[in-house]
PDB file of C-alpha atoms in Angstrom:
ATOM      1  CA  LYS A  36      76.622-162.368  -8.140  1.00 48.00           C
ATOM      2  CA  MET A  37      78.289-160.123 -10.357  1.00 49.00           C
ATOM      3  CA  THR A  38      77.042-156.658 -11.683  1.00 50.00           C
ATOM      4  CA  THR A  39      77.292-155.043 -14.963  1.00 52.00           C
ATOM      5  CA  GLU A  40      75.990-151.560 -13.969  1.00 54.00           C
ATOM      6  CA  SER A  41      77.724-148.276 -14.825  1.00 53.00           C
ATOM      7  CA  PRO A  42      78.617-146.057 -11.999  1.00 52.00           C
ATOM      8  CA  PRO A  43      76.873-143.204 -11.770  1.00 58.00           C
ATOM      9  CA  LYS A  44      76.998-140.394 -14.143  1.00 74.00           C
ATOM     10  CA  ARG A  45      78.810-137.312 -12.878  1.00 81.00           C
ATOM     11  CA  THR A  46      77.399-133.851 -13.488  1.00 87.00           C
ATOM     12  CA  ILE A  47      80.292-131.315 -13.774  1.00 92.00           C
ATOM     13  CA  LEU A  48      79.831-127.468 -13.282  1.00 94.00           C
ATOM     14  CA  ILE A  49      82.375-125.383 -13.816  1.00 95.00           C
ATOM     15  CA  VAL A  50      81.842-121.658 -12.187  1.00 95.00           C
ATOM     16  CA  ALA A  51      83.788-118.747 -13.114  1.00 97.00           C
ATOM     17  CA  ARG A  52      83.686-114.489 -13.066  1.00 97.00           C
ATOM     18  CA  HIS A  53      84.203-112.684 -15.706  1.00 98.00           C
ATOM     19  CA  GLY A  54      87.687-110.918 -16.729  1.00 98.00           C
ATOM     20  CA  GLU A  55      88.653-107.360 -15.745  1.00 98.00           C
ATOM     21  CA  ARG A  56      86.100-104.816 -16.313  1.00 98.00           C
ATOM     22  CA  ILE A  57      86.723-101.297 -18.128  1.00 98.00           C
ATOM     23  CA  ASP A  58      85.561 -99.022 -15.521  1.00 98.00           C
ATOM     24  CA  TYR A  59      87.489-100.594 -12.789  1.00 97.00           C
ATOM     25  CA  ALA A  60      90.546-100.641 -14.928  1.00 97.00           C
ATOM     26  CA  MET A  61      90.162 -96.551 -15.494  1.00 97.00           C
ATOM     27  CA  MET A  62      89.148 -96.096 -12.582  1.00 96.00           C
ATOM     28  CA  ASN A  63      92.678 -97.141 -11.514  1.00 95.00           C
ATOM     29  CA  LYS A  64      93.778 -94.600 -13.392  1.00 96.00           C
ATOM     30  CA  GLY A  65      91.942 -91.755 -11.802  1.00 95.00           C
ATOM     31  CA  ARG A  66      89.519 -91.962 -14.582  1.00 97.00           C
ATOM     32  CA  ASN A  67      85.575 -92.319 -14.726  1.00 98.00           C
ATOM     33  CA  TRP A  68      84.213 -94.413 -17.752  1.00 98.00           C
ATOM     34  CA  LEU A  69      80.313 -94.049 -16.442  1.00 98.00           C
ATOM     35  CA  GLU A  70      80.899 -90.430 -17.718  1.00 96.00           C
ATOM     36  CA  THR A  71      80.344 -91.063 -20.946  1.00 95.00           C
ATOM     37  CA  ALA A  72      78.470 -94.341 -21.156  1.00 97.00           C
ATOM     38  CA  ASP A  73      74.997 -94.932 -22.753  1.00 95.00           C
ATOM     39  CA  ARG A  74      74.931 -98.223 -20.396  1.00 97.00           C
ATOM     40  CA  PRO A  75      76.935 -97.300 -17.106  1.00 98.00           C
ATOM     41  CA  TRP A  76      75.631-100.350 -15.812  1.00 98.00           C
ATOM     42  CA  ASP A  77      77.214-102.647 -18.642  1.00 98.00           C
ATOM     43  CA  PRO A  78      80.724-101.811 -19.013  1.00 98.00           C
ATOM     44  CA  PRO A  79      82.449-104.592 -21.327  1.00 97.00           C
ATOM     45  CA  LEU A  80      86.045-106.105 -20.733  1.00 98.00           C
ATOM     46  CA  SER A  81      89.297-104.059 -20.801  1.00 98.00           C
ATOM     47  CA  ALA A  82      91.986-105.524 -22.765  1.00 98.00           C
ATOM     48  CA  LEU A  83      93.284-107.457 -19.995  1.00 98.00           C
ATOM     49  CA  GLY A  84      89.983-108.732 -19.372  1.00 98.00           C
ATOM     50  CA  TRP A  85      90.097-110.261 -22.808  1.00 98.00           C
ATOM     51  CA  LYS A  86      93.431-111.819 -22.181  1.00 98.00           C
ATOM     52  CA  GLN A  87      92.092-112.924 -18.821  1.00 98.00           C
ATOM     53  CA  GLY A  88      89.233-114.848 -20.855  1.00 98.00           C
ATOM     54  CA  THR A  89      91.423-116.892 -23.043  1.00 98.00           C
ATOM     55  CA  SER A  90      93.605-117.729 -19.742  1.00 98.00           C
ATOM     56  CA  LEU A  91      90.443-118.874 -18.258  1.00 98.00           C
ATOM     57  CA  GLY A  92      89.548-121.375 -21.442  1.00 97.00           C
ATOM     58  CA  ILE A  93      93.170-122.779 -21.459  1.00 97.00           C
ATOM     59  CA  CYS A  94      93.551-123.111 -17.653  1.00 97.00           C
ATOM     60  CA  VAL A  95      89.951-124.633 -17.490  1.00 96.00           C
ATOM     61  CA  LYS A  96      91.017-127.101 -20.651  1.00 96.00           C
ATOM     62  CA  GLU A  97      94.284-128.326 -18.661  1.00 96.00           C
ATOM     63  CA  CYS A  98      91.844-129.070 -15.908  1.00 95.00           C
ATOM     64  CA  ILE A  99      89.605-131.296 -17.701  1.00 95.00           C
ATOM     65  CA  ASN A 100      92.339-133.075 -19.455  1.00 95.00           C
ATOM     66  CA  GLN A 101      93.879-133.632 -16.166  1.00 96.00           C
ATOM     67  CA  LEU A 102      91.122-135.165 -14.562  1.00 93.00           C
ATOM     68  CA  ASN A 103      89.664-136.809 -17.280  1.00 92.00           C
ATOM     69  CA  LEU A 104      86.385-135.075 -17.319  1.00 92.00           C
ATOM     70  CA  PRO A 105      83.826-134.729 -20.039  1.00 92.00           C
ATOM     71  CA  ARG A 106      84.572-131.689 -22.968  1.00 92.00           C
ATOM     72  CA  ILE A 107      82.477-128.663 -21.858  1.00 95.00           C
ATOM     73  CA  ARG A 108      79.087-129.502 -23.577  1.00 94.00           C
ATOM     74  CA  GLN A 109      78.101-125.682 -22.814  1.00 96.00           C
ATOM     75  CA  ILE A 110      78.811-122.363 -21.548  1.00 97.00           C
ATOM     76  CA  TYR A 111      76.068-120.395 -20.035  1.00 98.00           C
ATOM     77  CA  SER A 112      76.674-116.646 -19.150  1.00 98.00           C
ATOM     78  CA  SER A 113      75.149-113.787 -17.659  1.00 98.00           C
ATOM     79  CA  PRO A 114      73.634-111.244 -20.179  1.00 97.00           C
ATOM     80  CA  PHE A 115      75.745-108.321 -19.060  1.00 97.00           C
ATOM     81  CA  GLN A 116      78.706-107.509 -21.956  1.00 96.00           C
ATOM     82  CA  ARG A 117      81.096-108.657 -19.518  1.00 98.00           C
ATOM     83  CA  CYS A 118      80.469-112.092 -19.058  1.00 98.00           C
ATOM     84  CA  LEU A 119      79.091-112.658 -22.174  1.00 97.00           C
ATOM     85  CA  GLU A 120      82.962-111.141 -23.838  1.00 97.00           C
ATOM     86  CA  THR A 121      84.768-113.673 -20.756  1.00 98.00           C
ATOM     87  CA  SER A 122      82.621-116.494 -22.378  1.00 98.00           C
ATOM     88  CA  ILE A 123      83.624-116.009 -25.821  1.00 97.00           C
ATOM     89  CA  ALA A 124      86.860-115.576 -25.311  1.00 97.00           C
ATOM     90  CA  ALA A 125      87.110-118.966 -23.260  1.00 97.00           C
ATOM     91  CA  ASN A 126      85.458-120.339 -26.184  1.00 96.00           C
ATOM     92  CA  THR A 127      87.918-119.323 -28.224  1.00 96.00           C
ATOM     93  CA  ILE A 128      89.978-122.466 -26.665  1.00 96.00           C
ATOM     94  CA  PHE A 129      86.942-125.055 -25.968  1.00 92.00           C
ATOM     95  CA  CYS A 130      85.010-125.010 -29.412  1.00 89.00           C
ATOM     96  CA  SER A 131      82.096-125.539 -27.829  1.00 89.00           C
ATOM     97  CA  PRO A 132      78.679-124.769 -29.273  1.00 91.00           C
ATOM     98  CA  SER A 133      77.679-121.267 -29.181  1.00 94.00           C
ATOM     99  CA  VAL A 134      77.708-119.346 -25.717  1.00 97.00           C
ATOM    100  CA  LYS A 135      73.758-119.558 -24.277  1.00 97.00           C
ATOM    101  CA  ILE A 136      72.418-116.506 -22.170  1.00 97.00           C
ATOM    102  CA  GLU A 137      70.575-117.150 -18.757  1.00 98.00           C
ATOM    103  CA  TYR A 138      69.456-114.454 -16.958  1.00 98.00           C
ATOM    104  CA  GLY A 139      69.466-116.198 -13.631  1.00 97.00           C
ATOM    105  CA  LEU A 140      72.825-115.443 -14.115  1.00 98.00           C
ATOM    106  CA  VAL A 141      72.836-111.686 -14.115  1.00 98.00           C
ATOM    107  CA  GLU A 142      74.896-109.578 -11.489  1.00 98.00           C
ATOM    108  CA  SER A 143      73.258-109.226  -7.880  1.00 97.00           C
ATOM    109  CA  LEU A 144      70.761-106.447  -8.533  1.00 98.00           C
ATOM    110  CA  ASN A 145      70.911-105.242  -4.727  1.00 98.00           C
ATOM    111  CA  GLU A 146      71.390-101.772  -3.652  1.00 98.00           C
ATOM    112  CA  SER A 147      75.243-101.720  -3.999  1.00 98.00           C
ATOM    113  CA  TRP A 148      75.213-102.468  -7.362  1.00 98.00           C
ATOM    114  CA  TYR A 149      72.398 -99.526  -8.523  1.00 98.00           C
ATOM    115  CA  ARG A 150      74.876 -97.422  -6.538  1.00 98.00           C
ATOM    116  CA  SER A 151      77.650 -98.249  -8.440  1.00 98.00           C
ATOM    117  CA  TRP A 152      76.194 -96.913 -11.378  1.00 98.00           C
ATOM    118  CA  SER A 153      73.339 -94.789 -10.911  1.00 98.00           C
ATOM    119  CA  LEU A 154      74.140 -91.580  -8.597  1.00 98.00           C
ATOM    120  CA  PRO A 155      75.003 -88.488 -10.633  1.00 97.00           C
ATOM    121  CA  THR A 156      79.197 -89.100  -9.667  1.00 96.00           C
ATOM    122  CA  SER A 157      79.211 -92.971  -9.709  1.00 98.00           C
ATOM    123  CA  ASN A 158      82.362 -94.337 -11.067  1.00 97.00           C
ATOM    124  CA  GLY A 159      81.464 -98.513 -10.824  1.00 97.00           C
ATOM    125  CA  ALA A 160      82.484 -98.745  -7.521  1.00 97.00           C
ATOM    126  CA  TRP A 161      80.537-101.382  -5.589  1.00 97.00           C
ATOM    127  CA  GLY A 162      77.764 -99.266  -3.079  1.00 97.00           C
ATOM    128  CA  TYR A 163      79.231 -95.965  -4.215  1.00 97.00           C
ATOM    129  CA  GLU A 164      78.441 -93.164  -1.749  1.00 97.00           C
ATOM    130  CA  GLU A 165      78.627 -89.456  -2.853  1.00 96.00           C
ATOM    131  CA  ARG A 166      79.869 -87.633   0.359  1.00 94.00           C
ATOM    132  CA  ASP A 167      80.120 -83.625   0.735  1.00 92.00           C
ATOM    133  CA  GLU A 168      83.188 -81.417   1.387  1.00 92.00           C
ATOM    134  CA  ILE A 169      83.617 -82.715   4.642  1.00 92.00           C
ATOM    135  CA  GLY A 170      83.151 -86.291   3.877  1.00 92.00           C
ATOM    136  CA  GLN A 171      79.717 -86.738   5.048  1.00 94.00           C
ATOM    137  CA  VAL A 172      77.622 -89.241   3.099  1.00 95.00           C
ATOM    138  CA  LEU A 173      75.051 -87.135   1.177  1.00 95.00           C
ATOM    139  CA  GLU A 174      71.217 -88.730   0.955  1.00 95.00           C
ATOM    140  CA  VAL A 175      70.273 -89.992  -2.656  1.00 96.00           C
ATOM    141  CA  ASP A 176      68.291 -87.621  -4.478  1.00 95.00           C
ATOM    142  CA  LEU A 177      65.596 -89.923  -6.505  1.00 95.00           C
ATOM    143  CA  ASN A 178      65.203 -86.630  -9.023  1.00 96.00           C
ATOM    144  CA  SER A 179      69.026 -87.362  -9.726  1.00 97.00           C
ATOM    145  CA  LEU A 180      69.368 -90.858 -10.394  1.00 98.00           C
ATOM    146  CA  HIS A 181      69.912 -92.420 -13.651  1.00 98.00           C
ATOM    147  CA  LYS A 182      66.367 -92.787 -15.234  1.00 97.00           C
ATOM    148  CA  ALA A 183      67.346 -96.559 -15.840  1.00 98.00           C
ATOM    149  CA  ALA A 184      67.383 -97.152 -11.953  1.00 98.00           C
ATOM    150  CA  ILE A 185      63.820 -96.852 -11.844  1.00 97.00           C
ATOM    151  CA  GLN A 186      62.598 -98.973 -14.832  1.00 97.00           C
ATOM    152  CA  PRO A 187      62.456-102.535 -13.778  1.00 97.00           C
ATOM    153  CA  ALA A 188      65.784-104.219 -13.509  1.00 97.00           C
ATOM    154  CA  SER A 189      64.507-107.250 -16.497  1.00 96.00           C
ATOM    155  CA  SER A 190      64.381-104.540 -19.234  1.00 96.00           C
ATOM    156  CA  ILE A 191      67.241-102.866 -18.732  1.00 96.00           C
ATOM    157  CA  VAL A 192      69.888-106.077 -18.341  1.00 96.00           C
ATOM    158  CA  VAL A 193      68.678-107.333 -22.140  1.00 94.00           C
ATOM    159  CA  PRO A 194      71.799-107.433 -24.068  1.00 90.00           C
ATOM    160  CA  GLN A 195      71.639-103.760 -26.238  1.00 81.00           C
ATOM    161  CA  ASN A 196      73.304-104.707 -29.370  1.00 77.00           C
ATOM    162  CA  LYS A 197      72.948-108.523 -29.953  1.00 78.00           C
ATOM    163  CA  CYS A 198      76.298-108.315 -32.582  1.00 78.00           C
ATOM    164  CA  PHE A 199      78.735-110.950 -30.986  1.00 86.00           C
ATOM    165  CA  GLU A 200      79.674-113.713 -32.917  1.00 91.00           C
ATOM    166  CA  GLY A 201      79.507-116.708 -30.566  1.00 94.00           C
ATOM    167  CA  ILE A 202      76.176-116.124 -28.861  1.00 96.00           C
ATOM    168  CA  ASP A 203      73.286-117.764 -29.616  1.00 96.00           C
ATOM    169  CA  TYR A 204      70.558-115.140 -29.508  1.00 94.00           C
ATOM    170  CA  GLN A 205      67.896-117.376 -30.644  1.00 93.00           C
ATOM    171  CA  TYR A 206      68.222-119.336 -27.234  1.00 96.00           C
ATOM    172  CA  THR A 207      65.357-118.995 -24.582  1.00 96.00           C
ATOM    173  CA  SER A 208      66.736-118.511 -21.493  1.00 97.00           C
ATOM    174  CA  LYS A 209      65.592-121.378 -18.696  1.00 97.00           C
ATOM    175  CA  THR A 210      65.765-118.725 -16.000  1.00 97.00           C
ATOM    176  CA  LYS A 211      63.789-115.093 -15.441  1.00 94.00           C
ATOM    177  CA  ILE A 212      64.047-112.486 -13.324  1.00 95.00           C
ATOM    178  CA  HIS A 213      60.458-112.719 -11.595  1.00 89.00           C
ATOM    179  CA  LYS A 214      60.180-109.809  -9.584  1.00 95.00           C
ATOM    180  CA  VAL A 215      60.194-106.286 -10.065  1.00 96.00           C
ATOM    181  CA  TYR A 216      63.804-104.845  -9.013  1.00 98.00           C
ATOM    182  CA  CYS A 217      64.098-101.258  -8.947  1.00 98.00           C
ATOM    183  CA  TRP A 218      65.803 -98.120  -6.893  1.00 98.00           C
ATOM    184  CA  GLY A 219      64.245 -98.969  -3.542  1.00 97.00           C
ATOM    185  CA  SER A 220      62.742-102.692  -4.360  1.00 98.00           C
ATOM    186  CA  PHE A 221      66.149-104.038  -4.348  1.00 98.00           C
ATOM    187  CA  GLU A 222      66.798-108.270  -4.489  1.00 97.00           C
ATOM    188  CA  THR A 223      67.664-109.544  -1.401  1.00 96.00           C
ATOM    189  CA  SER A 224      70.385-112.161  -1.021  1.00 93.00           C
ATOM    190  CA  ARG A 225      67.679-114.863  -0.152  1.00 93.00           C
ATOM    191  CA  ASP A 226      65.951-114.094  -3.861  1.00 96.00           C
ATOM    192  CA  GLN A 227      69.297-114.332  -5.607  1.00 95.00           C
ATOM    193  CA  GLN A 228      70.083-117.575  -3.976  1.00 93.00           C
ATOM    194  CA  LYS A 229      66.632-119.263  -5.458  1.00 94.00           C
ATOM    195  CA  ARG A 230      67.473-117.678  -8.906  1.00 95.00           C
ATOM    196  CA  ILE A 231      71.118-118.966  -9.002  1.00 94.00           C
ATOM    197  CA  ASN A 232      70.065-122.352  -7.695  1.00 93.00           C
ATOM    198  CA  SER A 233      67.359-122.290 -10.368  1.00 95.00           C
ATOM    199  CA  VAL A 234      70.062-121.818 -13.251  1.00 96.00           C
ATOM    200  CA  VAL A 235      72.007-124.812 -11.615  1.00 95.00           C
ATOM    201  CA  GLU A 236      68.613-127.039 -11.584  1.00 94.00           C
ATOM    202  CA  LYS A 237      67.974-126.291 -15.310  1.00 95.00           C
ATOM    203  CA  VAL A 238      71.166-126.723 -16.948  1.00 95.00           C
ATOM    204  CA  ALA A 239      72.826-129.302 -15.040  1.00 91.00           C
ATOM    205  CA  GLN A 240      73.093-132.782 -16.876  1.00 84.00           C
ATOM    206  CA  ARG A 241      74.621-135.892 -15.747  1.00 84.00           C
ATOM    207  CA  GLY A 242      77.374-136.990 -17.562  1.00 85.00           C
ATOM    208  CA  SER A 243      78.172-133.726 -18.701  1.00 89.00           C
ATOM    209  CA  THR A 244      80.229-130.781 -17.942  1.00 94.00           C
ATOM    210  CA  VAL A 245      78.894-127.252 -18.332  1.00 96.00           C
ATOM    211  CA  MET A 246      80.374-124.054 -17.325  1.00 97.00           C
ATOM    212  CA  LEU A 247      78.698-120.901 -16.063  1.00 97.00           C
ATOM    213  CA  VAL A 248      80.097-117.349 -15.855  1.00 98.00           C
ATOM    214  CA  SER A 249      78.308-114.855 -14.007  1.00 98.00           C
ATOM    215  CA  HIS A 250      79.483-112.192 -11.156  1.00 98.00           C
ATOM    216  CA  ALA A 251      80.920-112.079  -7.899  1.00 95.00           C
ATOM    217  CA  GLY A 252      78.153-112.183  -5.924  1.00 94.00           C
ATOM    218  CA  PRO A 253      76.497-114.875  -7.772  1.00 95.00           C
ATOM    219  CA  VAL A 254      79.693-117.128  -8.108  1.00 94.00           C
ATOM    220  CA  THR A 255      80.155-116.772  -4.416  1.00 92.00           C
ATOM    221  CA  GLN A 256      76.527-118.166  -3.279  1.00 90.00           C
ATOM    222  CA  LEU A 257      77.456-120.900  -6.371  1.00 89.00           C
ATOM    223  CA  PHE A 258      80.110-122.243  -4.649  1.00 87.00           C
ATOM    224  CA  GLN A 259      78.430-122.177  -1.128  1.00 84.00           C
ATOM    225  CA  GLY A 260      75.413-124.163  -2.424  1.00 82.00           C
ATOM    226  CA  LEU A 261      77.839-126.306  -4.495  1.00 81.00           C
ATOM    227  CA  THR A 262      80.117-127.280  -2.044  1.00 81.00           C
ATOM    228  CA  GLY A 263      78.492-126.271   1.275  1.00 78.00           C
ATOM    229  CA  ASP A 264      81.416-124.330   2.362  1.00 76.00           C
ATOM    230  CA  GLU A 265      81.572-120.534   2.941  1.00 74.00           C
ATOM    231  CA  TRP A 266      83.137-118.231   0.933  1.00 66.00           C
ATOM    232  CA  TRP A 267      86.629-117.224   2.586  1.00 68.00           C
ATOM    233  CA  VAL A 268      87.555-120.986   1.466  1.00 71.00           C
ATOM    234  CA  HIS A 269      88.095-120.217  -1.693  1.00 63.00           C
ATOM    235  CA  GLY A 270      88.989-116.786  -1.207  1.00 62.00           C
ATOM    236  CA  GLU A 271      87.122-113.400  -2.569  1.00 59.00           C
ATOM    237  CA  ALA A 272      85.340-113.728  -6.240  1.00 52.00           C
TER     238      ALA A 272
END
């Protein structure tokens, strides 16, 4: 008996990390972007980072055409500026609907992230440690932390300036930061994995292609969860 049933439709997820950050670009030149930043935890892209975002769009579009996949239906981004800018740059190639913000794609809210921006001399480096003149690691003086480090992370990750063209600011994120993270109460790897899985469950749709733009830690966990492989199979994010 012949059947006319169509094969099951595939769910296509494209996962990408943001482009080069301005604080890293300046750090490589011996300068500290954080010294004058209003939001030291939320650096934008460098000029190179914008170019990388456009290159990402070109590369992904070529891959979609070569594999005969459905065009990108939607781009979902972390609320941080570097991811929004990467998404906007890539979408100049896709011309998909406006980018939507999903809070579940936010940066790892662990101690290394807080150290990168909240200590008096932080320069953006992941897991930054202050040291004395002989190289000994100094204990963290809680009174010297950036004031945002003691606020709930859910309140400081919200985009400050809702001025980017190409972002759907009317969209309500399907995922939230449910726990109260701050200095001394950091996100665990397990909690991060749960929120990343939640994003996939809530935005993926059969028969369509969506793109998720996030950060190194979440992107790595996404790869591991989607493929079952360890991070080193695809290289460091």
